[in-house]
């Protein structure tokens, strides 16, 4: 009697046809993530996927509550809102701080290794020079026949040791060169990690670090510090009408307008999506408002054209919200107030700056 058997392919098919509870849960989570992103027309980026996944999976309870409350209220879950929620999430700040600490430790370890390697190399060179000189002296004095054989043996061993020391020196030089290269690569990676690759402005990571140091300096000096969020008006419409490449060029143009006013007292960064952030050192809310409103008016006067199609974009404007940072421990509250001011500027008709 013949016994029916299954091929490995059939076995694989049977397993997938009868998935485990864990597999079903993963599929359900993936479906919900895809549905959420499509339903709210969010960009498929690493940051968005991470935020949506941690919220929908329940890994971040506070983020999940924020998503649920937003959906229940019927208010839009758009890119700017998502960026704001993630920005104000304490866990995000904690992860960034921990990453900074790890990179600092790695850089310090590399520096210490390079110093140790150089010190060892210098000491080895000194010893090699001393041994070499001693061998030369021994060679001169080895004419006595009774001790010539022993002296030749000592000289031979010493020369072998010198050769070994020379090899160690070469290896240490290579190791030190590799360490120096690694340190340079780490420094370059840290610099690149702080730069937005589209606009070449500092990114949110760089801004978070700058905000912290600026708040400390402002508190120590007693000087005012203001933060502003700027958001391109009707950006989704620009993307839908002219395409994402044209939208990217608009972002670069806005970044250029903002960056033209960057200085020691004005720090500009891209915060994500179509949103930019500005720090005003030594300016109170009214002074910061006048400064940013002047930049807004300069941008509103420009007429932009899609260079691929020749079609005009028309006026491309931005709205902004400003708040004053009143203390080192109050930075997140200041960001929230600036974000609320930006919402007001949008609600009041866009192409305007609101200070709170």
Coordinates of C-alpha atoms in Angstrom, one line a residue:
X1 CA 0.0 0.0 0.0
X2 CA 1.4 3.4 -0.9
X3 CA 1.6 6.1 1.8
X4 CA 0.9 9.7 0.8
X5 CA 3.7 12.1 1.7
X6 CA 4.0 15.8 1.6
X7 CA 6.8 17.8 0.1
X8 CA 8.7 20.5 2.1
X9 CA 6.8 23.1 0.0
X10 CA 3.5 21.6 1.0
X11 CA 4.5 21.7 4.6
X12 CA 5.4 25.3 4.3
X13 CA 2.1 26.1 2.8
X14 CA 0.2 24.2 5.5
X15 CA 2.0 26.3 8.2
X16 CA 1.1 29.5 6.5
X17 CA -2.4 28.3 6.0
X18 CA -2.7 27.6 9.8
X19 CA -0.8 30.5 11.3
X20 CA -0.2 30.8 15.0
X21 CA -1.8 33.4 17.2
X22 CA 1.4 35.4 17.2
X23 CA 1.4 35.4 13.3
X24 CA -2.2 36.5 13.2
X25 CA -1.5 39.3 15.7
X26 CA 1.4 40.5 13.6
X27 CA -0.6 40.5 10.4
X28 CA -3.5 42.3 12.1
X29 CA -1.0 45.0 13.4
X30 CA 0.5 45.4 9.9
X31 CA -3.0 45.8 8.4
X32 CA -4.0 48.4 11.0
X33 CA -0.7 50.3 10.5
X34 CA -1.2 50.4 6.7
X35 CA -4.9 51.4 7.1
X36 CA -4.0 54.1 9.6
X37 CA -1.3 55.6 7.4
X38 CA -3.5 55.5 4.2
X39 CA -6.6 56.8 6.0
X40 CA -4.8 59.8 7.4
X41 CA -2.6 60.4 4.2
X42 CA 0.7 60.2 6.1
X43 CA 4.1 59.9 4.5
X44 CA 5.7 56.5 4.7
X45 CA 8.9 57.4 6.6
X46 CA 10.8 55.7 9.3
X47 CA 9.8 58.2 11.9
X48 CA 6.1 57.9 11.0
X49 CA 6.2 54.1 10.9
X50 CA 7.9 54.0 14.3
X51 CA 5.4 56.4 15.9
X52 CA 2.3 54.6 14.4
X53 CA 3.7 51.2 15.3
X54 CA 4.5 52.0 18.9
X55 CA 1.0 53.6 19.3
X56 CA -1.1 50.9 17.6
X57 CA 0.9 48.1 19.2
X58 CA 0.4 49.6 22.7
X59 CA 4.2 49.8 23.2
X60 CA 3.8 53.4 24.1
X61 CA 0.6 53.9 26.2
X62 CA 0.7 57.7 26.2
X63 CA 1.1 57.8 22.4
X64 CA -1.7 55.3 22.0
X65 CA -4.0 57.5 24.3
X66 CA -3.1 60.6 22.2
X67 CA -4.0 58.8 19.0
X68 CA -7.3 57.5 20.4
X69 CA -8.3 60.9 21.8
X70 CA -7.5 62.6 18.5
X71 CA -9.6 60.2 16.5
X72 CA -12.5 60.4 19.0
X73 CA -12.5 64.2 18.8
X74 CA -12.7 64.1 15.0
X75 CA -9.7 66.4 14.6
X76 CA -7.3 65.6 11.8
X77 CA -4.3 63.4 12.3
X78 CA -1.9 65.0 9.9
X79 CA 1.8 65.2 9.6
X80 CA 2.2 68.3 11.6
X81 CA 0.1 66.9 14.5
X82 CA 2.0 63.7 14.4
X83 CA 5.4 65.5 14.5
X84 CA 4.2 67.6 17.4
X85 CA 3.0 64.6 19.4
X86 CA 6.3 62.7 18.8
X87 CA 8.3 65.8 19.6
X88 CA 6.6 66.3 23.0
X89 CA 6.8 62.6 23.9
X90 CA 9.3 62.3 26.8
X91 CA 10.4 58.8 25.7
X92 CA 11.6 60.3 22.4
X93 CA 13.7 62.9 24.2
X94 CA 15.1 60.2 26.5
X95 CA 16.1 58.0 23.6
X96 CA 17.8 60.9 21.9
X97 CA 19.7 61.7 25.1
X98 CA 20.7 58.1 25.6
X99 CA 22.0 57.9 22.0
X100 CA 24.0 61.1 22.5
X101 CA 25.6 59.6 25.7
X102 CA 26.5 56.4 23.9
X103 CA 28.2 58.3 21.0
X104 CA 30.1 60.5 23.5
X105 CA 31.3 57.3 25.3
X106 CA 32.4 55.8 22.0
X107 CA 34.2 58.9 21.0
X108 CA 35.9 59.2 24.4
X109 CA 37.0 55.5 24.3
X110 CA 38.5 56.0 20.8
X111 CA 40.4 59.0 22.0
X112 CA 41.8 57.2 25.0
X113 CA 42.8 54.2 22.8
X114 CA 44.6 56.5 20.4
X115 CA 46.4 58.2 23.3
X116 CA 47.4 54.8 24.8
X117 CA 48.6 53.5 21.4
X118 CA 50.7 56.6 20.8
X119 CA 52.2 56.5 24.3
X120 CA 53.0 52.7 23.8
X121 CA 54.5 53.4 20.4
X122 CA 56.8 56.2 21.8
X123 CA 58.0 54.0 24.7
X124 CA 58.6 51.0 22.4
X125 CA 60.7 53.2 20.0
X126 CA 62.8 54.4 23.0
X127 CA 63.4 50.9 24.2
X128 CA 64.2 49.7 20.7
X129 CA 66.8 52.5 20.3
X130 CA 68.4 51.6 23.6
X131 CA 68.6 47.9 22.9
X132 CA 70.0 48.6 19.4
X133 CA 72.7 50.7 20.9
X134 CA 73.6 48.0 23.5
X135 CA 73.8 45.4 20.7
X136 CA 76.3 47.5 18.8
X137 CA 78.4 47.8 22.0
X138 CA 78.2 44.1 22.6
X139 CA 79.2 43.4 19.0
X140 CA 82.3 45.5 19.4
X141 CA 83.4 43.7 22.5
X142 CA 82.8 40.1 21.3
X143 CA 86.3 39.5 20.0
X144 CA 87.3 37.5 23.0
X145 CA 87.2 33.9 21.7
X146 CA 86.2 32.4 25.0
X147 CA 83.0 34.3 25.1
X148 CA 82.4 35.0 21.4
X149 CA 79.9 32.1 21.0
X150 CA 77.8 33.2 24.0
X151 CA 77.9 36.9 23.0
X152 CA 76.9 36.0 19.4
X153 CA 73.9 34.1 20.8
X154 CA 72.9 37.0 23.0
X155 CA 73.3 39.4 20.0
X156 CA 71.2 37.1 17.8
X157 CA 68.4 36.9 20.4
X158 CA 68.5 40.7 20.9
X159 CA 68.2 41.3 17.2
X160 CA 65.3 38.9 17.0
X161 CA 63.7 40.8 19.8
X162 CA 64.3 44.1 18.0
X163 CA 62.6 42.6 14.9
X164 CA 59.6 41.6 17.0
X165 CA 59.5 45.1 18.5
X166 CA 59.6 46.6 15.0
X167 CA 56.7 44.5 14.0
X168 CA 54.7 45.5 17.0
X169 CA 55.5 49.2 16.2
X170 CA 54.2 48.7 12.7
X171 CA 51.0 47.1 14.0
X172 CA 50.5 49.9 16.5
X173 CA 50.9 52.5 13.8
X174 CA 48.3 50.8 11.7
X175 CA 46.0 50.5 14.7
X176 CA 46.4 54.2 15.5
X177 CA 45.8 55.2 11.9
X178 CA 42.6 53.0 11.9
X179 CA 41.5 54.6 15.2
X180 CA 42.1 58.1 13.8
X181 CA 40.1 57.2 10.7
X182 CA 37.3 55.8 12.9
X183 CA 37.2 58.9 15.0
X184 CA 37.0 61.1 11.9
X185 CA 34.2 58.9 10.5
X186 CA 32.3 59.1 13.8
X187 CA 32.7 62.9 13.8
X188 CA 31.5 63.1 10.2
X189 CA 28.5 60.8 11.0
X190 CA 27.6 62.9 14.0
X191 CA 27.7 66.0 11.8
X192 CA 25.6 64.3 9.1
X193 CA 23.2 63.1 11.7
X194 CA 22.5 66.7 12.6
X195 CA 21.7 67.8 9.0
X196 CA 18.5 67.6 7.0
X197 CA 19.6 66.1 3.7
X198 CA 17.0 68.0 1.5
X199 CA 17.4 71.6 2.8
X200 CA 20.9 71.2 4.4
X201 CA 19.6 73.0 7.5
X202 CA 20.1 71.5 10.9
X203 CA 17.5 68.9 11.7
X204 CA 15.2 68.2 14.7
X205 CA 18.0 66.3 16.4
X206 CA 20.3 69.3 16.2
X207 CA 17.5 71.6 17.3
X208 CA 16.6 69.6 20.4
X209 CA 20.2 69.8 21.5
X210 CA 20.5 73.5 20.7
X211 CA 17.2 74.3 22.5
X212 CA 18.5 72.7 25.7
X213 CA 21.8 74.6 25.7
X214 CA 20.1 77.9 24.7
X215 CA 17.6 77.6 27.5
X216 CA 20.5 77.1 30.0
X217 CA 22.4 80.1 28.6
X218 CA 19.3 82.3 28.7
X219 CA 18.6 81.4 32.3
X220 CA 22.2 82.1 33.3
X221 CA 22.4 85.4 31.4
X222 CA 18.9 86.6 32.1
X223 CA 18.4 87.2 28.4
X224 CA 15.1 86.4 26.7
X225 CA 14.8 83.3 24.4
X226 CA 11.9 82.7 22.0
X227 CA 11.0 79.7 19.8
X228 CA 8.9 79.7 16.7
X229 CA 7.3 77.0 14.5
X230 CA 6.8 77.8 10.8
X231 CA 4.7 75.7 8.5
X232 CA 4.3 76.1 4.7
X233 CA 0.8 77.0 3.8
X234 CA -1.3 74.7 1.6
X235 CA 1.8 72.4 1.1
X236 CA -0.3 69.3 0.4
X237 CA -2.1 71.2 -2.4
X238 CA 1.4 72.1 -3.9
X239 CA 2.4 68.4 -3.8
X240 CA -0.9 67.2 -5.3
X241 CA -0.8 69.8 -8.1
X242 CA 2.8 70.0 -9.0
X243 CA 4.3 66.7 -7.7
X244 CA 6.6 65.8 -4.8
X245 CA 9.8 66.9 -6.6
X246 CA 8.3 70.4 -7.0
X247 CA 7.2 70.3 -3.4
X248 CA 10.8 69.5 -2.3
X249 CA 12.1 72.5 -4.2
X250 CA 9.5 74.7 -2.4
X251 CA 10.8 73.4 0.9
X252 CA 14.4 74.2 -0.2
X253 CA 13.3 77.8 -1.2
X254 CA 11.5 78.4 2.1
X255 CA 14.6 77.0 3.9
X256 CA 16.7 79.5 2.0
X257 CA 14.5 82.4 2.9
X258 CA 14.6 81.4 6.6
X259 CA 18.3 80.6 6.6
X260 CA 19.2 84.0 5.0
X261 CA 18.4 85.4 8.4
X262 CA 20.2 82.9 10.4
X263 CA 23.0 84.3 12.6
X264 CA 24.5 84.0 16.1
X265 CA 21.1 85.3 17.4
X266 CA 18.8 83.3 15.1
X267 CA 19.0 79.5 14.7
X268 CA 16.9 77.9 12.0
X269 CA 16.3 74.1 11.6
X270 CA 13.9 71.9 9.6
X271 CA 11.7 70.1 12.1
X272 CA 10.1 67.6 9.8
X273 CA 7.7 67.6 6.8
X274 CA 6.9 71.1 5.8
X275 CA 7.6 72.5 9.3
X276 CA 10.6 74.6 10.4
X277 CA 11.7 75.9 13.8
X278 CA 13.5 79.0 14.7
X279 CA 15.3 80.1 18.0
X280 CA 15.6 83.8 18.7
X281 CA 18.4 84.6 21.2
X282 CA 18.1 87.8 23.2
X283 CA 14.7 88.8 21.6
X284 CA 11.4 89.0 23.5
X285 CA 8.1 87.9 22.0
X286 CA 7.4 91.2 20.3
X287 CA 10.9 91.6 18.9
X288 CA 10.8 88.0 17.7
X289 CA 7.4 88.6 16.1
X290 CA 8.7 91.6 14.2
X291 CA 11.8 89.6 13.0
X292 CA 9.8 86.6 11.8
X293 CA 7.0 88.7 10.3
X294 CA 9.6 90.5 8.2
X295 CA 10.8 87.1 6.9
X296 CA 7.2 86.1 6.2
X297 CA 6.6 89.2 4.2
X298 CA 9.8 88.8 2.2
X299 CA 8.7 85.2 1.3
X300 CA 5.1 86.3 0.4
X301 CA 6.5 88.8 -2.1
X302 CA 8.3 86.1 -4.1
X303 CA 6.6 84.5 -7.2
X304 CA 7.7 80.9 -7.7
X305 CA 7.4 78.9 -10.9
X306 CA 7.6 75.1 -11.4
X307 CA 10.7 74.9 -13.6
X308 CA 9.6 71.5 -15.0
X309 CA 6.2 72.7 -16.3
X310 CA 6.5 76.4 -16.4
X311 CA 3.4 76.7 -14.3
X312 CA 3.5 79.2 -11.5
X313 CA 3.1 78.1 -7.9
X314 CA 1.7 81.5 -7.2
X315 CA 2.5 82.9 -3.8
X316 CA 4.1 80.4 -1.5
X317 CA 3.7 81.5 2.1
X318 CA 4.2 80.2 5.6
X319 CA 2.5 80.7 8.9
X320 CA 4.3 80.9 12.3
X321 CA 3.7 80.7 16.0
X322 CA 6.0 82.1 18.7
X323 CA 6.4 81.5 22.4
X324 CA 8.9 82.6 24.9
X325 CA 11.1 80.0 26.7
X326 CA 11.0 81.0 30.4
X327 CA 13.2 78.3 32.0
X328 CA 15.3 75.3 31.4
X329 CA 12.6 73.0 32.7
X330 CA 9.9 74.7 30.6
X331 CA 11.2 74.0 27.1
X332 CA 8.5 71.4 26.2
X333 CA 5.7 73.7 27.5
X334 CA 7.2 76.5 25.3
X335 CA 7.1 74.2 22.3
X336 CA 3.5 73.4 23.0
X337 CA 2.6 77.1 23.2
X338 CA 4.4 77.9 20.0
X339 CA 2.6 75.0 18.3
X340 CA -0.8 76.3 19.6
X341 CA 0.1 79.8 18.2
X342 CA 0.9 78.2 14.9
X343 CA -2.6 76.5 14.9
X344 CA -4.1 79.9 15.6
X345 CA -2.2 81.5 12.7
X346 CA -3.5 78.7 10.4
X347 CA -7.1 79.1 11.7
X348 CA -7.0 82.9 11.2
X349 CA -6.3 82.6 7.5
X350 CA -2.6 81.6 7.2
X351 CA 0.3 83.8 5.9
X352 CA 0.6 85.4 9.4
X353 CA 2.6 85.1 12.6
X354 CA 1.0 84.7 16.0
X355 CA 2.8 85.2 19.3
X356 CA 1.4 83.9 22.6

